Amino acid sequence: MTLGSGPGGLLEVLVVDDDVRVARVNAAYVGKVAGFRVAGQAHSAAEALAALETTPVDLVLLDHYLPDETGLSLVRRLRQLGHHTDIIMVTAARDIATVQAAMRHGALQYLVKPFTFAGLRAKLEGYAALRRALEGDGEAGQDQVDRIFGALGGASAGPAELPKGHSALTADLVREVLRGAEGPLSAQEVAERSSLSRQTAQRYLKLLERTGRVRLSLKYGETGRPEHRYVWV
């Protein structure tokens, strides 16, 4: 399957952040996600524009606070110049006006700093799912349209989706344990691998199951009482 413009169909990503250290960390995160490759890093709007003029890029991870102009201003300028590269905002700007403007100018996703690797990976995996949904020509039926519009939203498990009293970092920790497991795990096994209490692990596993991100199965032992086991969907 050929998704991106990079070698082997990899999705090429330009990381744009005014802080060199943050850009380096974000680039390292991107490099850990299967199917993605870092095409370059830029630390100003001018550097980003120059990179896009010379390097084919599928996606830009764009900070809003740049030294020469804002990220949203750069997005407007890119569209005026005919650049249709996809954009995911990665920024500490969290005011509603900026978020709305990003949406109106075509940003596909918006990731608020600080974030975890799991948070960025969810956005990238959602983007890859969108690219897969958009493959092919011809007309789209309602089912395909629904998949296209749901591809990005369905991949996220961010703090906004968590009930009051739950921690996004703890949810990410449980998710990392399940994703790294070779098969279904019990709540006790998740607790041991995440250094959480069994009660806390059980609470987050039930939450993730309710949201459809974890599948529950039953394992019957000699006592006849089934053991609940969980696997990441």
mmCIF file with all atom_site columns, C-alpha atoms in Angstrom:
data_model
loop_
_atom_site.group_PDB
_atom_site.id
_atom_site.type_symbol
_atom_site.label_atom_id
_atom_site.label_alt_id
_atom_site.label_comp_id
_atom_site.label_asym_id
_atom_site.label_entity_id
_atom_site.label_seq_id
_atom_site.pdbx_PDB_ins_code
_atom_site.Cartn_x
_atom_site.Cartn_y
_atom_site.Cartn_z
_atom_site.occupancy
_atom_site.B_iso_or_equiv
_atom_site.pdbx_formal_charge
_atom_site.auth_seq_id
_atom_site.auth_comp_id
_atom_site.auth_asym_id
_atom_site.auth_atom_id
_atom_site.pdbx_PDB_model_num
ATOM 1   C CA . MET A 1 1   ? 0.000   0.000   0.000  1.00 0.00 ? 1   MET A CA 1
ATOM 2   C CA . THR A 1 2   ? 1.472   3.343   -1.054 1.00 0.00 ? 2   THR A CA 1
ATOM 3   C CA . LEU A 1 3   ? 0.319   6.143   1.238  1.00 0.00 ? 3   LEU A CA 1
ATOM 4   C CA . GLY A 1 4   ? 3.002   8.812   1.263  1.00 0.00 ? 4   GLY A CA 1
ATOM 5   C CA . SER A 1 5   ? 5.540   10.450  -0.984 1.00 0.00 ? 5   SER A CA 1
ATOM 6   C CA . GLY A 1 6   ? 8.573   8.992   0.797  1.00 0.00 ? 6   GLY A CA 1
ATOM 7   C CA . PRO A 1 7   ? 10.536  5.844   -0.059 1.00 0.00 ? 7   PRO A CA 1
ATOM 8   C CA . GLY A 1 8   ? 8.401   2.754   0.292  1.00 0.00 ? 8   GLY A CA 1
ATOM 9   C CA . GLY A 1 9   ? 5.282   4.883   0.592  1.00 0.00 ? 9   GLY A CA 1
ATOM 10  C CA . LEU A 1 10  ? 6.313   6.419   3.919  1.00 0.00 ? 10  LEU A CA 1
ATOM 11  C CA . LEU A 1 11  ? 4.470   9.570   4.964  1.00 0.00 ? 11  LEU A CA 1
ATOM 12  C CA . GLU A 1 12  ? 6.952   12.450  4.965  1.00 0.00 ? 12  GLU A CA 1
ATOM 13  C CA . VAL A 1 13  ? 6.673   14.893  7.881  1.00 0.00 ? 13  VAL A CA 1
ATOM 14  C CA . LEU A 1 14  ? 8.109   18.381  8.336  1.00 0.00 ? 14  LEU A CA 1
ATOM 15  C CA . VAL A 1 15  ? 8.458   19.314  12.017 1.00 0.00 ? 15  VAL A CA 1
ATOM 16  C CA . VAL A 1 16  ? 8.174   23.071  12.646 1.00 0.00 ? 16  VAL A CA 1
ATOM 17  C CA . ASP A 1 17  ? 8.900   24.483  16.106 1.00 0.00 ? 17  ASP A CA 1
ATOM 18  C CA . ASP A 1 18  ? 10.816  27.572  17.203 1.00 0.00 ? 18  ASP A CA 1
ATOM 19  C CA . ASP A 1 19  ? 12.476  25.622  20.033 1.00 0.00 ? 19  ASP A CA 1
ATOM 20  C CA . VAL A 1 20  ? 15.255  23.469  18.583 1.00 0.00 ? 20  VAL A CA 1
ATOM 21  C CA . ARG A 1 21  ? 15.101  20.986  21.461 1.00 0.00 ? 21  ARG A CA 1
ATOM 22  C CA . VAL A 1 22  ? 11.324  20.580  21.186 1.00 0.00 ? 22  VAL A CA 1
ATOM 23  C CA . ALA A 1 23  ? 11.594  20.103  17.425 1.00 0.00 ? 23  ALA A CA 1
ATOM 24  C CA . ARG A 1 24  ? 14.211  17.418  17.989 1.00 0.00 ? 24  ARG A CA 1
ATOM 25  C CA . VAL A 1 25  ? 12.007  15.585  20.502 1.00 0.00 ? 25  VAL A CA 1
ATOM 26  C CA . ASN A 1 26  ? 8.946   15.805  18.236 1.00 0.00 ? 26  ASN A CA 1
ATOM 27  C CA . ALA A 1 27  ? 10.995  14.520  15.300 1.00 0.00 ? 27  ALA A CA 1
ATOM 28  C CA . ALA A 1 28  ? 12.184  11.588  17.424 1.00 0.00 ? 28  ALA A CA 1
ATOM 29  C CA . TYR A 1 29  ? 8.570   10.819  18.299 1.00 0.00 ? 29  TYR A CA 1
ATOM 30  C CA . VAL A 1 30  ? 7.573   10.853  14.625 1.00 0.00 ? 30  VAL A CA 1
ATOM 31  C CA . GLY A 1 31  ? 10.431  8.514   13.796 1.00 0.00 ? 31  GLY A CA 1
ATOM 32  C CA . LYS A 1 32  ? 9.072   5.943   16.255 1.00 0.00 ? 32  LYS A CA 1
ATOM 33  C CA . VAL A 1 33  ? 5.675   5.689   14.516 1.00 0.00 ? 33  VAL A CA 1
ATOM 34  C CA . ALA A 1 34  ? 5.483   3.053   11.785 1.00 0.00 ? 34  ALA A CA 1
ATOM 35  C CA . GLY A 1 35  ? 4.807   4.426   8.329  1.00 0.00 ? 35  GLY A CA 1
ATOM 36  C CA . PHE A 1 36  ? 6.205   7.916   8.984  1.00 0.00 ? 36  PHE A CA 1
ATOM 37  C CA . ARG A 1 37  ? 9.538   9.547   8.225  1.00 0.00 ? 37  ARG A CA 1
ATOM 38  C CA . VAL A 1 38  ? 10.896  12.977  9.183  1.00 0.00 ? 38  VAL A CA 1
ATOM 39  C CA . ALA A 1 39  ? 11.652  14.927  6.024  1.00 0.00 ? 39  ALA A CA 1
ATOM 40  C CA . GLY A 1 40  ? 13.166  17.848  7.920  1.00 0.00 ? 40  GLY A CA 1
ATOM 41  C CA . GLN A 1 41  ? 12.929  20.344  10.757 1.00 0.00 ? 41  GLN A CA 1
ATOM 42  C CA . ALA A 1 42  ? 12.321  24.098  10.653 1.00 0.00 ? 42  ALA A CA 1
ATOM 43  C CA . HIS A 1 43  ? 12.409  26.706  13.396 1.00 0.00 ? 43  HIS A CA 1
ATOM 44  C CA . SER A 1 44  ? 10.666  29.646  11.726 1.00 0.00 ? 44  SER A CA 1
ATOM 45  C CA . ALA A 1 45  ? 7.952   30.268  9.163  1.00 0.00 ? 45  ALA A CA 1
ATOM 46  C CA . ALA A 1 46  ? 10.566  31.296  6.601  1.00 0.00 ? 46  ALA A CA 1
ATOM 47  C CA . GLU A 1 47  ? 12.521  28.060  7.099  1.00 0.00 ? 47  GLU A CA 1
ATOM 48  C CA . ALA A 1 48  ? 9.313   26.014  6.837  1.00 0.00 ? 48  ALA A CA 1
ATOM 49  C CA . LEU A 1 49  ? 8.296   27.737  3.617  1.00 0.00 ? 49  LEU A CA 1
ATOM 50  C CA . ALA A 1 50  ? 11.759  27.256  2.116  1.00 0.00 ? 50  ALA A CA 1
ATOM 51  C CA . ALA A 1 51  ? 11.674  23.558  3.016  1.00 0.00 ? 51  ALA A CA 1
ATOM 52  C CA . LEU A 1 52  ? 8.249   23.091  1.462  1.00 0.00 ? 52  LEU A CA 1
ATOM 53  C CA . GLU A 1 53  ? 9.411   24.750  -1.746 1.00 0.00 ? 53  GLU A CA 1
ATOM 54  C CA . THR A 1 54  ? 12.125  22.134  -2.220 1.00 0.00 ? 54  THR A CA 1
ATOM 55  C CA . THR A 1 55  ? 10.996  18.965  -0.407 1.00 0.00 ? 55  THR A CA 1
ATOM 56  C CA . PRO A 1 56  ? 7.832   16.923  -1.056 1.00 0.00 ? 56  PRO A CA 1
ATOM 57  C CA . VAL A 1 57  ? 6.034   16.649  2.284  1.00 0.00 ? 57  VAL A CA 1
ATOM 58  C CA . ASP A 1 58  ? 2.762   14.937  3.187  1.00 0.00 ? 58  ASP A CA 1
ATOM 59  C CA . LEU A 1 59  ? 2.255   16.466  6.623  1.00 0.00 ? 59  LEU A CA 1
ATOM 60  C CA . VAL A 1 60  ? 3.474   19.454  8.641  1.00 0.00 ? 60  VAL A CA 1
ATOM 61  C CA . LEU A 1 61  ? 3.519   19.380  12.435 1.00 0.00 ? 61  LEU A CA 1
ATOM 62  C CA . LEU A 1 62  ? 3.214   23.110  13.000 1.00 0.00 ? 62  LEU A CA 1
ATOM 63  C CA . ASP A 1 63  ? 3.770   25.227  16.091 1.00 0.00 ? 63  ASP A CA 1
ATOM 64  C CA . HIS A 1 64  ? 1.702   28.410  16.339 1.00 0.00 ? 64  HIS A CA 1
ATOM 65  C CA . TYR A 1 65  ? 4.282   30.558  18.102 1.00 0.00 ? 65  TYR A CA 1
ATOM 66  C CA . LEU A 1 66  ? 7.043   31.157  15.550 1.00 0.00 ? 66  LEU A CA 1
ATOM 67  C CA . PRO A 1 67  ? 9.560   34.019  15.672 1.00 0.00 ? 67  PRO A CA 1
ATOM 68  C CA . ASP A 1 68  ? 8.641   35.645  12.351 1.00 0.00 ? 68  ASP A CA 1
ATOM 69  C CA . GLU A 1 69  ? 4.892   34.982  12.081 1.00 0.00 ? 69  GLU A CA 1
ATOM 70  C CA . THR A 1 70  ? 2.244   32.774  13.626 1.00 0.00 ? 70  THR A CA 1
ATOM 71  C CA . GLY A 1 71  ? 1.619   29.257  12.475 1.00 0.00 ? 71  GLY A CA 1
ATOM 72  C CA . LEU A 1 72  ? -1.906  30.154  11.350 1.00 0.00 ? 72  LEU A CA 1
ATOM 73  C CA . SER A 1 73  ? -0.560  33.041  9.309  1.00 0.00 ? 73  SER A CA 1
ATOM 74  C CA . LEU A 1 74  ? 1.826   30.608  7.648  1.00 0.00 ? 74  LEU A CA 1
ATOM 75  C CA . VAL A 1 75  ? -1.055  28.221  6.878  1.00 0.00 ? 75  VAL A CA 1
ATOM 76  C CA . ARG A 1 76  ? -2.959  31.044  5.151  1.00 0.00 ? 76  ARG A CA 1
ATOM 77  C CA . ARG A 1 77  ? 0.104   31.974  3.130  1.00 0.00 ? 77  ARG A CA 1
ATOM 78  C CA . LEU A 1 78  ? 0.747   28.365  2.127  1.00 0.00 ? 78  LEU A CA 1
ATOM 79  C CA . ARG A 1 79  ? -2.797  28.024  0.810  1.00 0.00 ? 79  ARG A CA 1
ATOM 80  C CA . GLN A 1 80  ? -2.484  31.281  -1.121 1.00 0.00 ? 80  GLN A CA 1
ATOM 81  C CA . LEU A 1 81  ? 0.720   29.963  -2.708 1.00 0.00 ? 81  LEU A CA 1
ATOM 82  C CA . GLY A 1 82  ? -0.991  26.745  -3.725 1.00 0.00 ? 82  GLY A CA 1
ATOM 83  C CA . HIS A 1 83  ? 0.561   24.439  -1.113 1.00 0.00 ? 83  HIS A CA 1
ATOM 84  C CA . HIS A 1 84  ? -2.011  21.874  -0.016 1.00 0.00 ? 84  HIS A CA 1
ATOM 85  C CA . THR A 1 85  ? 0.192   19.979  2.426  1.00 0.00 ? 85  THR A CA 1
ATOM 86  C CA . ASP A 1 86  ? -1.782  18.611  5.357  1.00 0.00 ? 86  ASP A CA 1
ATOM 87  C CA . ILE A 1 87  ? -1.353  20.382  8.702  1.00 0.00 ? 87  ILE A CA 1
ATOM 88  C CA . ILE A 1 88  ? -1.544  19.227  12.304 1.00 0.00 ? 88  ILE A CA 1
ATOM 89  C CA . MET A 1 89  ? -1.095  22.055  14.788 1.00 0.00 ? 89  MET A CA 1
ATOM 90  C CA . VAL A 1 90  ? 1.219   21.139  17.684 1.00 0.00 ? 90  VAL A CA 1
ATOM 91  C CA . THR A 1 91  ? 1.243   24.107  20.018 1.00 0.00 ? 91  THR A CA 1
ATOM 92  C CA . ALA A 1 92  ? 0.754   25.516  23.497 1.00 0.00 ? 92  ALA A CA 1
ATOM 93  C CA . ALA A 1 93  ? -1.873  27.924  22.142 1.00 0.00 ? 93  ALA A CA 1
ATOM 94  C CA . ARG A 1 94  ? -5.137  26.728  23.629 1.00 0.00 ? 94  ARG A CA 1
ATOM 95  C CA . ASP A 1 95  ? -7.480  29.733  23.371 1.00 0.00 ? 95  ASP A CA 1
ATOM 96  C CA . ILE A 1 96  ? -10.715 28.933  21.569 1.00 0.00 ? 96  ILE A CA 1
ATOM 97  C CA . ALA A 1 97  ? -10.197 31.649  18.944 1.00 0.00 ? 97  ALA A CA 1
ATOM 98  C CA . THR A 1 98  ? -6.919  30.071  17.793 1.00 0.00 ? 98  THR A CA 1
ATOM 99  C CA . VAL A 1 99  ? -8.408  26.588  17.784 1.00 0.00 ? 99  VAL A CA 1
ATOM 100 C CA . GLN A 1 100 ? -11.370 27.777  15.699 1.00 0.00 ? 100 GLN A CA 1
ATOM 101 C CA . ALA A 1 101 ? -9.097  29.627  13.286 1.00 0.00 ? 101 ALA A CA 1
ATOM 102 C CA . ALA A 1 102 ? -6.936  26.524  12.849 1.00 0.00 ? 102 ALA A CA 1
ATOM 103 C CA . MET A 1 103 ? -10.012 24.485  12.002 1.00 0.00 ? 103 MET A CA 1
ATOM 104 C CA . ARG A 1 104 ? -11.313 27.077  9.547  1.00 0.00 ? 104 ARG A CA 1
ATOM 105 C CA . HIS A 1 105 ? -7.975  27.276  7.770  1.00 0.00 ? 105 HIS A CA 1
ATOM 106 C CA . GLY A 1 106 ? -7.843  23.540  7.216  1.00 0.00 ? 106 GLY A CA 1
ATOM 107 C CA . ALA A 1 107 ? -5.758  22.103  10.053 1.00 0.00 ? 107 ALA A CA 1
ATOM 108 C CA . LEU A 1 108 ? -6.681  18.421  10.296 1.00 0.00 ? 108 LEU A CA 1
ATOM 109 C CA . GLN A 1 109 ? -5.888  18.077  13.993 1.00 0.00 ? 109 GLN A CA 1
ATOM 110 C CA . TYR A 1 110 ? -4.821  20.163  16.967 1.00 0.00 ? 110 TYR A CA 1
ATOM 111 C CA . LEU A 1 111 ? -2.486  18.791  19.639 1.00 0.00 ? 111 LEU A CA 1
ATOM 112 C CA . VAL A 1 112 ? -1.981  20.919  22.749 1.00 0.00 ? 112 VAL A CA 1
ATOM 113 C CA . LYS A 1 113 ? 1.427   21.023  24.442 1.00 0.00 ? 113 LYS A CA 1
ATOM 114 C CA . PRO A 1 114 ? 2.600   19.424  26.610 1.00 0.00 ? 114 PRO A CA 1
ATOM 115 C CA . PHE A 1 115 ? 1.649   16.028  25.250 1.00 0.00 ? 115 PHE A CA 1
ATOM 116 C CA . THR A 1 116 ? 2.856   12.444  25.486 1.00 0.00 ? 116 THR A CA 1
ATOM 117 C CA . PHE A 1 117 ? 4.292   10.267  22.760 1.00 0.00 ? 117 PHE A CA 1
ATOM 118 C CA . ALA A 1 118 ? 1.034   8.294   22.845 1.00 0.00 ? 118 ALA A CA 1
ATOM 119 C CA . GLY A 1 119 ? -0.932  11.489  22.181 1.00 0.00 ? 119 GLY A CA 1
ATOM 120 C CA . LEU A 1 120 ? 1.111   12.360  19.108 1.00 0.00 ? 120 LEU A CA 1
ATOM 121 C CA . ARG A 1 121 ? 1.096   8.782   17.887 1.00 0.00 ? 121 ARG A CA 1
ATOM 122 C CA . ALA A 1 122 ? -2.714  8.731   18.076 1.00 0.00 ? 122 ALA A CA 1
ATOM 123 C CA . LYS A 1 123 ? -2.869  11.823  15.861 1.00 0.00 ? 123 LYS A CA 1
ATOM 124 C CA . LEU A 1 124 ? -0.407  10.365  13.363 1.00 0.00 ? 124 LEU A CA 1
ATOM 125 C CA . GLU A 1 125 ? -2.188  7.028   13.237 1.00 0.00 ? 125 GLU A CA 1
ATOM 126 C CA . GLY A 1 126 ? -5.454  8.860   12.679 1.00 0.00 ? 126 GLY A CA 1
ATOM 127 C CA . TYR A 1 127 ? -3.859  10.759  9.831  1.00 0.00 ? 127 TYR A CA 1
ATOM 128 C CA . ALA A 1 128 ? -2.602  7.522   8.263  1.00 0.00 ? 128 ALA A CA 1
ATOM 129 C CA . ALA A 1 129 ? -6.124  6.093   8.579  1.00 0.00 ? 129 ALA A CA 1
ATOM 130 C CA . LEU A 1 130 ? -7.449  9.168   6.777  1.00 0.00 ? 130 LEU A CA 1
ATOM 131 C CA . ARG A 1 131 ? -4.971  8.712   3.947  1.00 0.00 ? 131 ARG A CA 1
ATOM 132 C CA . ARG A 1 132 ? -6.020  5.085   3.577  1.00 0.00 ? 132 ARG A CA 1
ATOM 133 C CA . ALA A 1 133 ? -9.702  6.072   3.548  1.00 0.00 ? 133 ALA A CA 1
ATOM 134 C CA . LEU A 1 134 ? -9.007  8.589   0.774  1.00 0.00 ? 134 LEU A CA 1
ATOM 135 C CA . GLU A 1 135 ? -7.266  6.106   -1.490 1.00 0.00 ? 135 GLU A CA 1
ATOM 136 C CA . GLY A 1 136 ? -8.853  5.365   -4.859 1.00 0.00 ? 136 GLY A CA 1
ATOM 137 C CA . ASP A 1 137 ? -10.869 7.344   -7.358 1.00 0.00 ? 137 ASP A CA 1
ATOM 138 C CA . GLY A 1 138 ? -14.512 7.600   -8.273 1.00 0.00 ? 138 GLY A CA 1
ATOM 139 C CA . GLU A 1 139 ? -17.471 8.410   -6.073 1.00 0.00 ? 139 GLU A CA 1
ATOM 140 C CA . ALA A 1 140 ? -17.837 7.675   -2.365 1.00 0.00 ? 140 ALA A CA 1
ATOM 141 C CA . GLY A 1 141 ? -20.887 6.114   -0.749 1.00 0.00 ? 141 GLY A CA 1
ATOM 142 C CA . GLN A 1 142 ? -22.124 7.255   2.628  1.00 0.00 ? 142 GLN A CA 1
ATOM 143 C CA . ASP A 1 143 ? -20.206 4.471   4.419  1.00 0.00 ? 143 ASP A CA 1
ATOM 144 C CA . GLN A 1 144 ? -16.932 5.620   2.883  1.00 0.00 ? 144 GLN A CA 1
ATOM 145 C CA . VAL A 1 145 ? -17.719 9.271   3.597  1.00 0.00 ? 145 VAL A CA 1
ATOM 146 C CA . ASP A 1 146 ? -18.350 8.358   7.225  1.00 0.00 ? 146 ASP A CA 1
ATOM 147 C CA . ARG A 1 147 ? -15.015 6.523   7.386  1.00 0.00 ? 147 ARG A CA 1
ATOM 148 C CA . ILE A 1 148 ? -13.208 9.522   5.890  1.00 0.00 ? 148 ILE A CA 1
ATOM 149 C CA . PHE A 1 149 ? -14.712 12.028  8.299  1.00 0.00 ? 149 PHE A CA 1
ATOM 150 C CA . GLY A 1 150 ? -14.329 9.680   11.250 1.00 0.00 ? 150 GLY A CA 1
ATOM 151 C CA . ALA A 1 151 ? -10.745 8.608   10.582 1.00 0.00 ? 151 ALA A CA 1
ATOM 152 C CA . LEU A 1 152 ? -9.047  11.395  12.512 1.00 0.00 ? 152 LEU A CA 1
ATOM 153 C CA . GLY A 1 153 ? -11.498 11.699  15.359 1.00 0.00 ? 153 GLY A CA 1
ATOM 154 C CA . GLY A 1 154 ? -11.653 7.990   16.013 1.00 0.00 ? 154 GLY A CA 1
ATOM 155 C CA . ALA A 1 155 ? -7.934  7.617   16.673 1.00 0.00 ? 155 ALA A CA 1
ATOM 156 C CA . SER A 1 156 ? -7.740  10.030  19.544 1.00 0.00 ? 156 SER A CA 1
ATOM 157 C CA . ALA A 1 157 ? -8.122  9.178   23.194 1.00 0.00 ? 157 ALA A CA 1
ATOM 158 C CA . GLY A 1 158 ? -7.304  12.598  24.573 1.00 0.00 ? 158 GLY A CA 1
ATOM 159 C CA . PRO A 1 159 ? -8.091  14.212  27.923 1.00 0.00 ? 159 PRO A CA 1
ATOM 160 C CA . ALA A 1 160 ? -11.316 15.728  26.571 1.00 0.00 ? 160 ALA A CA 1
ATOM 161 C CA . GLU A 1 161 ? -12.790 12.222  26.308 1.00 0.00 ? 161 GLU A CA 1
ATOM 162 C CA . LEU A 1 162 ? -11.954 11.223  29.889 1.00 0.00 ? 162 LEU A CA 1
ATOM 163 C CA . PRO A 1 163 ? -14.544 11.545  32.656 1.00 0.00 ? 163 PRO A CA 1
ATOM 164 C CA . LYS A 1 164 ? -13.808 13.871  35.542 1.00 0.00 ? 164 LYS A CA 1
ATOM 165 C CA . GLY A 1 165 ? -11.309 12.373  37.965 1.00 0.00 ? 165 GLY A CA 1
ATOM 166 C CA . HIS A 1 166 ? -9.393  10.405  35.341 1.00 0.00 ? 166 HIS A CA 1
ATOM 167 C CA . SER A 1 167 ? -5.846  11.188  34.217 1.00 0.00 ? 167 SER A CA 1
ATOM 168 C CA . ALA A 1 168 ? -4.867  11.241  30.550 1.00 0.00 ? 168 ALA A CA 1
ATOM 169 C CA . LEU A 1 169 ? -1.320  10.225  31.523 1.00 0.00 ? 169 LEU A CA 1
ATOM 170 C CA . THR A 1 170 ? -2.587  7.161   33.370 1.00 0.00 ? 170 THR A CA 1
ATOM 171 C CA . ALA A 1 171 ? -4.844  6.232   30.450 1.00 0.00 ? 171 ALA A CA 1
ATOM 172 C CA . ASP A 1 172 ? -1.832  6.557   28.123 1.00 0.00 ? 172 ASP A CA 1
ATOM 173 C CA . LEU A 1 173 ? 0.221   4.359   30.445 1.00 0.00 ? 173 LEU A CA 1
ATOM 174 C CA . VAL A 1 174 ? -2.403  1.581   30.415 1.00 0.00 ? 174 VAL A CA 1
ATOM 175 C CA . ARG A 1 175 ? -2.732  1.907   26.668 1.00 0.00 ? 175 ARG A CA 1
ATOM 176 C CA . GLU A 1 176 ? 1.048   1.587   26.178 1.00 0.00 ? 176 GLU A CA 1
ATOM 177 C CA . VAL A 1 177 ? 1.096   -1.600  28.239 1.00 0.00 ? 177 VAL A CA 1
ATOM 178 C CA . LEU A 1 178 ? -1.724  -3.161  26.212 1.00 0.00 ? 178 LEU A CA 1
ATOM 179 C CA . ARG A 1 179 ? -0.296  -2.087  22.867 1.00 0.00 ? 179 ARG A CA 1
ATOM 180 C CA . GLY A 1 180 ? 3.068   -3.605  23.743 1.00 0.00 ? 180 GLY A CA 1
ATOM 181 C CA . ALA A 1 181 ? 1.621   -6.908  24.911 1.00 0.00 ? 181 ALA A CA 1
ATOM 182 C CA . GLU A 1 182 ? 1.744   -10.007 22.735 1.00 0.00 ? 182 GLU A CA 1
ATOM 183 C CA . GLY A 1 183 ? -1.752  -11.072 23.815 1.00 0.00 ? 183 GLY A CA 1
ATOM 184 C CA . PRO A 1 184 ? -4.598  -10.307 26.230 1.00 0.00 ? 184 PRO A CA 1
ATOM 185 C CA . LEU A 1 185 ? -3.647  -9.268  29.767 1.00 0.00 ? 185 LEU A CA 1
ATOM 186 C CA . SER A 1 186 ? -5.450  -9.445  33.081 1.00 0.00 ? 186 SER A CA 1
ATOM 187 C CA . ALA A 1 187 ? -5.916  -6.357  35.234 1.00 0.00 ? 187 ALA A CA 1
ATOM 188 C CA . GLN A 1 188 ? -3.242  -7.706  37.583 1.00 0.00 ? 188 GLN A CA 1
ATOM 189 C CA . GLU A 1 189 ? -0.748  -8.089  34.718 1.00 0.00 ? 189 GLU A CA 1
ATOM 190 C CA . VAL A 1 190 ? -1.484  -4.567  33.509 1.00 0.00 ? 190 VAL A CA 1
ATOM 191 C CA . ALA A 1 191 ? -1.005  -3.261  37.047 1.00 0.00 ? 191 ALA A CA 1
ATOM 192 C CA . GLU A 1 192 ? 2.354   -5.012  37.411 1.00 0.00 ? 192 GLU A CA 1
ATOM 193 C CA . ARG A 1 193 ? 3.663   -3.785  34.054 1.00 0.00 ? 193 ARG A CA 1
ATOM 194 C CA . SER A 1 194 ? 2.515   -0.203  34.608 1.00 0.00 ? 194 SER A CA 1
ATOM 195 C CA . SER A 1 195 ? 3.385   0.034   38.325 1.00 0.00 ? 195 SER A CA 1
ATOM 196 C CA . LEU A 1 196 ? -0.219  0.972   39.074 1.00 0.00 ? 196 LEU A CA 1
ATOM 197 C CA . SER A 1 197 ? -2.440  -0.534  41.719 1.00 0.00 ? 197 SER A CA 1
ATOM 198 C CA . ARG A 1 198 ? -4.726  -3.310  40.522 1.00 0.00 ? 198 ARG A CA 1
ATOM 199 C CA . GLN A 1 199 ? -7.766  -1.172  41.403 1.00 0.00 ? 199 GLN A CA 1
ATOM 200 C CA . THR A 1 200 ? -6.514  1.740   39.297 1.00 0.00 ? 200 THR A CA 1
ATOM 201 C CA . ALA A 1 201 ? -5.620  -0.509  36.376 1.00 0.00 ? 201 ALA A CA 1
ATOM 202 C CA . GLN A 1 202 ? -9.069  -2.129  36.547 1.00 0.00 ? 202 GLN A CA 1
ATOM 203 C CA . ARG A 1 203 ? -10.790 1.270   36.567 1.00 0.00 ? 203 ARG A CA 1
ATOM 204 C CA . TYR A 1 204 ? -8.960  2.485   33.458 1.00 0.00 ? 204 TYR A CA 1
ATOM 205 C CA . LEU A 1 205 ? -9.393  -0.830  31.661 1.00 0.00 ? 205 LEU A CA 1
ATOM 206 C CA . LYS A 1 206 ? -13.155 -0.607  32.164 1.00 0.00 ? 206 LYS A CA 1
ATOM 207 C CA . LEU A 1 207 ? -13.112 2.976   30.904 1.00 0.00 ? 207 LEU A CA 1
ATOM 208 C CA . LEU A 1 208 ? -11.176 2.045   27.767 1.00 0.00 ? 208 LEU A CA 1
ATOM 209 C CA . GLU A 1 209 ? -13.487 -0.905  27.214 1.00 0.00 ? 209 GLU A CA 1
ATOM 210 C CA . ARG A 1 210 ? -16.550 1.358   27.372 1.00 0.00 ? 210 ARG A CA 1
ATOM 211 C CA . THR A 1 211 ? -15.042 3.682   24.782 1.00 0.00 ? 211 THR A CA 1
ATOM 212 C CA . GLY A 1 212 ? -14.363 0.764   22.438 1.00 0.00 ? 212 GLY A CA 1
ATOM 213 C CA . ARG A 1 213 ? -10.565 0.931   22.604 1.00 0.00 ? 213 ARG A CA 1
ATOM 214 C CA . VAL A 1 214 ? -10.156 -2.266  24.599 1.00 0.00 ? 214 VAL A CA 1
ATOM 215 C CA . ARG A 1 215 ? -11.804 -5.631  23.995 1.00 0.00 ? 215 ARG A CA 1
ATOM 216 C CA . LEU A 1 216 ? -12.719 -7.807  26.968 1.00 0.00 ? 216 LEU A CA 1
ATOM 217 C CA . SER A 1 217 ? -12.538 -11.599 26.837 1.00 0.00 ? 217 SER A CA 1
ATOM 218 C CA . LEU A 1 218 ? -13.084 -14.256 29.491 1.00 0.00 ? 218 LEU A CA 1
ATOM 219 C CA . LYS A 1 219 ? -10.634 -17.004 30.361 1.00 0.00 ? 219 LYS A CA 1
ATOM 220 C CA . TYR A 1 220 ? -12.047 -19.923 32.327 1.00 0.00 ? 220 TYR A CA 1
ATOM 221 C CA . GLY A 1 221 ? -9.770  -21.740 34.773 1.00 0.00 ? 221 GLY A CA 1
ATOM 222 C CA . GLU A 1 222 ? -10.156 -24.779 36.988 1.00 0.00 ? 222 GLU A CA 1
ATOM 223 C CA . THR A 1 223 ? -12.225 -22.918 39.587 1.00 0.00 ? 223 THR A CA 1
ATOM 224 C CA . GLY A 1 224 ? -14.895 -22.103 37.024 1.00 0.00 ? 224 GLY A CA 1
ATOM 225 C CA . ARG A 1 225 ? -14.665 -18.390 37.782 1.00 0.00 ? 225 ARG A CA 1
ATOM 226 C CA . PRO A 1 226 ? -13.672 -16.568 34.569 1.00 0.00 ? 226 PRO A CA 1
ATOM 227 C CA . GLU A 1 227 ? -10.724 -14.211 34.492 1.00 0.00 ? 227 GLU A CA 1
ATOM 228 C CA . HIS A 1 228 ? -11.239 -10.924 32.678 1.00 0.00 ? 228 HIS A CA 1
ATOM 229 C CA . ARG A 1 229 ? -8.558  -10.329 30.066 1.00 0.00 ? 229 ARG A CA 1
ATOM 230 C CA . TYR A 1 230 ? -8.064  -7.207  27.965 1.00 0.00 ? 230 TYR A CA 1
ATOM 231 C CA . VAL A 1 231 ? -6.554  -6.546  24.562 1.00 0.00 ? 231 VAL A CA 1
ATOM 232 C CA . TRP A 1 232 ? -6.050  -3.255  22.716 1.00 0.00 ? 232 TRP A CA 1
ATOM 233 C CA . VAL A 1 233 ? -8.284  -2.931  19.646 1.00 0.00 ? 233 VAL A CA 1
#
